[in-house]
């Protein structure tokens, strides 16, 4: 009888999963799948599953940061670049250039990398062909994206990202109410069409032109349209005169920068101090989600004002950000699918309703409505703009918010609801205000004047370096000039305010409209406060009463013995 060695089992073949496979494993673990079933499906050892479970947060973070796409990616390891700041700077430079629709060649990326490395004081760096290959692989930049023709939008990047996003939503069990998008835009908040009497008069008036006044604005909403965060406005002045006493009670969050642009500093401050608390409060108080279960994914484009996603992550890592693919904003970014468009048109409608003088002159009288409109426009300050913009945002229909996500999530085209916001509607408003020379073309140019203002400026390479090294310093404290006119209008007298209130109260008393009658008590209370102010002022002694009058004769005799 011969003894033989017991047969040994075949050695397990080593399996190396891609990052997307690892995401799928994480999703299965979250849903309660057994380790054995996962091992059988992917042909991996239990220890591999255990390692993936331990590193799940790092895997998710890596995928969000480097935008690894599901079908095209073969990345298996989380290999970070040797110098993260250089990699961040080059990728920001690339995304910024692609966002303008320009083609970017590989040699241009290499040249930019060499220049940025010098500015970052990185010695012995050479942007070789191998470096370019690894850079493109890390960020899933295909040769077509680098060398292709100039494109206004990158259609090919949309479908892979859509699949990747839906996979993440499933893996993380993120609800539509927990998925957000935000975007910035510029707004010429006091401009009127050039053909209007007010604009012509403004051009002929010496001094700063009110038509050039602009701010930047930010809108953020979730995917089921149930939560729209408080809007953000960036102006030039740190504390504009018109709002300096009510900064904490405004219906928007106000920031400032030298040219009223969004900056990385502003974005970081808003995200951590405003957005995260608002999202957390909404989920705990409205959705009744326990505090330890609060989470959210915020989508954003890769514009120069946006820092790296690591800087836009809540302290507990539950509220994170994810970049949309470069150059896809016009195609799939929700806020750009009608939300910003609607907000700006609603605002401009409110502007016109407030400043246009619509009452026609009596027969034989000169029509001075244009001059009155110009005066109203000069009196229209940043406080009026803020409240009108906040009101416009709140007037956005729920259906508009929901529809804005359909292109991204389910690839469904929608027709924007522009009822009462068409060019013809604005033309009618101008004609009611006596601006009969305004044409459809004039109105269209006016409505679209700030359409391409994105709320930020293109960074220079020096500014890119500053942004990735967190060296960007706030320059907002130095600029305290007011956006309002250089001339401050004198305050009306209290007696005049009381007289005007009496007229308004009488109008409300005689009006049968319930919406107007609802303000009767408030107006009476305001009048009482004005009367108290008048009485207090009348009781205040004049400064002359503190001095005893001296006769001329006593003065002349004062020096006599």
CSV table of N, CA and C in Angstrom, one decimal, residues 30 56 60 172-175 177-180 276 279-285 287-297 314 316-320:
chain,number,residue,atom,x,y,z
A,30,UNK,N,-24.2,47.4,2.0
A,30,UNK,CA,-25.2,48.3,2.6
A,30,UNK,C,-26.6,47.7,2.6
A,56,UNK,N,-14.3,51.8,2.7
A,56,UNK,CA,-15.4,52.3,1.9
A,56,UNK,C,-15.5,53.8,1.8
A,60,UNK,N,-15.1,55.9,-1.7
A,60,UNK,CA,-16.2,56.8,-2.2
A,60,UNK,C,-15.6,58.2,-2.4
A,172,UNK,N,-25.4,54.6,-1.9
A,172,UNK,CA,-25.5,55.4,-0.7
A,172,UNK,C,-26.9,55.6,-0.1
A,173,UNK,N,-27.9,55.0,-0.9
A,173,UNK,CA,-29.3,55.1,-0.5
A,173,UNK,C,-29.7,56.6,-0.3
A,174,UNK,N,-29.3,57.4,-1.3
A,174,UNK,CA,-29.6,58.9,-1.2
A,174,UNK,C,-30.9,59.1,-1.9
A,175,UNK,N,-31.8,59.8,-1.2
A,175,UNK,CA,-33.1,60.1,-1.7
A,175,UNK,C,-33.0,61.4,-2.6
A,177,UNK,N,-34.6,64.0,-2.3
A,177,UNK,CA,-34.7,65.1,-1.4
A,177,UNK,C,-33.3,65.4,-0.7
A,178,UNK,N,-32.3,64.5,-0.9
A,178,UNK,CA,-31.0,64.6,-0.4
A,178,UNK,C,-30.0,64.9,-1.4
A,179,UNK,N,-30.4,65.0,-2.7
A,179,UNK,CA,-29.5,65.3,-3.8
A,179,UNK,C,-29.7,66.8,-4.2
A,180,UNK,N,-28.6,67.6,-4.2
A,180,UNK,CA,-28.7,69.0,-4.4
A,180,UNK,C,-27.8,69.4,-5.6
A,276,UNK,N,-24.7,73.7,4.8
A,276,UNK,CA,-24.7,72.4,5.7
A,276,UNK,C,-25.7,72.6,6.8
A,279,UNK,N,-29.3,72.4,5.2
A,279,UNK,CA,-29.7,71.0,4.8
A,279,UNK,C,-30.0,70.2,6.0
A,280,UNK,N,-29.1,70.3,7.0
A,280,UNK,CA,-29.3,69.5,8.2
A,280,UNK,C,-30.7,69.8,8.9
A,281,UNK,N,-30.9,71.1,9.0
A,281,UNK,CA,-32.2,71.5,9.6
A,281,UNK,C,-33.4,71.0,8.9
A,282,UNK,N,-33.3,71.1,7.5
A,282,UNK,CA,-34.5,70.7,6.7
A,282,UNK,C,-34.7,69.2,6.9
A,283,UNK,N,-33.7,68.4,6.9
A,283,UNK,CA,-33.8,66.9,7.0
A,283,UNK,C,-34.3,66.5,8.4
A,284,UNK,N,-33.9,67.2,9.5
A,284,UNK,CA,-34.3,66.8,10.8
A,284,UNK,C,-35.6,67.3,11.2
A,285,UNK,N,-36.0,68.6,10.7
A,285,UNK,CA,-37.2,69.2,11.1
A,285,UNK,C,-38.4,68.9,10.2
A,287,UNK,N,-38.2,66.6,7.2
A,287,UNK,CA,-38.2,65.2,6.8
A,287,UNK,C,-38.2,64.2,7.9
A,288,UNK,N,-38.0,64.7,9.2
A,288,UNK,CA,-38.0,63.9,10.4
A,288,UNK,C,-36.9,62.8,10.3
A,289,UNK,N,-35.8,63.1,9.7
A,289,UNK,CA,-34.7,62.2,9.7
A,289,UNK,C,-33.8,62.3,10.9
A,290,UNK,N,-33.5,61.3,11.6
A,290,UNK,CA,-32.6,61.4,12.8
A,290,UNK,C,-31.3,62.1,12.5
A,291,UNK,N,-30.8,62.9,13.4
A,291,UNK,CA,-29.6,63.7,13.1
A,291,UNK,C,-28.4,62.8,12.6
A,292,UNK,N,-28.3,61.6,13.2
A,292,UNK,CA,-27.2,60.8,12.8
A,292,UNK,C,-27.4,60.1,11.4
A,293,UNK,N,-28.6,60.3,10.9
A,293,UNK,CA,-28.9,59.7,9.5
A,293,UNK,C,-28.9,60.8,8.4
A,294,UNK,N,-28.6,62.0,8.8
A,294,UNK,CA,-28.6,63.1,7.8
A,294,UNK,C,-27.5,62.9,6.8
A,295,UNK,N,-27.8,63.0,5.5
A,295,UNK,CA,-26.7,63.0,4.5
A,295,UNK,C,-27.2,63.7,3.3
A,296,UNK,N,-26.3,64.1,2.4
A,296,UNK,CA,-26.6,64.7,1.2
A,296,UNK,C,-25.5,64.7,0.2
A,297,UNK,N,-25.8,64.7,-1.1
A,297,UNK,CA,-24.8,64.8,-2.1
A,297,UNK,C,-25.1,66.1,-2.9
A,314,UNK,N,-18.8,68.2,4.8
A,314,UNK,CA,-19.2,68.5,6.2
A,314,UNK,C,-18.2,67.8,7.2
A,316,UNK,N,-18.7,65.8,9.6
A,316,UNK,CA,-19.0,64.4,9.8
A,316,UNK,C,-19.0,63.6,8.6
A,317,UNK,N,-18.6,64.2,7.5
A,317,UNK,CA,-18.4,63.5,6.2
A,317,UNK,C,-19.7,63.0,5.6
A,318,UNK,N,-20.9,63.5,6.1
A,318,UNK,CA,-22.2,63.0,5.6
A,318,UNK,C,-22.7,63.9,4.5
A,319,UNK,N,-22.3,65.1,4.4
A,319,UNK,CA,-22.7,66.0,3.3
A,319,UNK,C,-21.5,66.3,2.5
A,320,UNK,N,-21.5,65.8,1.3
A,320,UNK,CA,-20.4,65.8,0.4
A,320,UNK,C,-20.7,66.5,-1.0
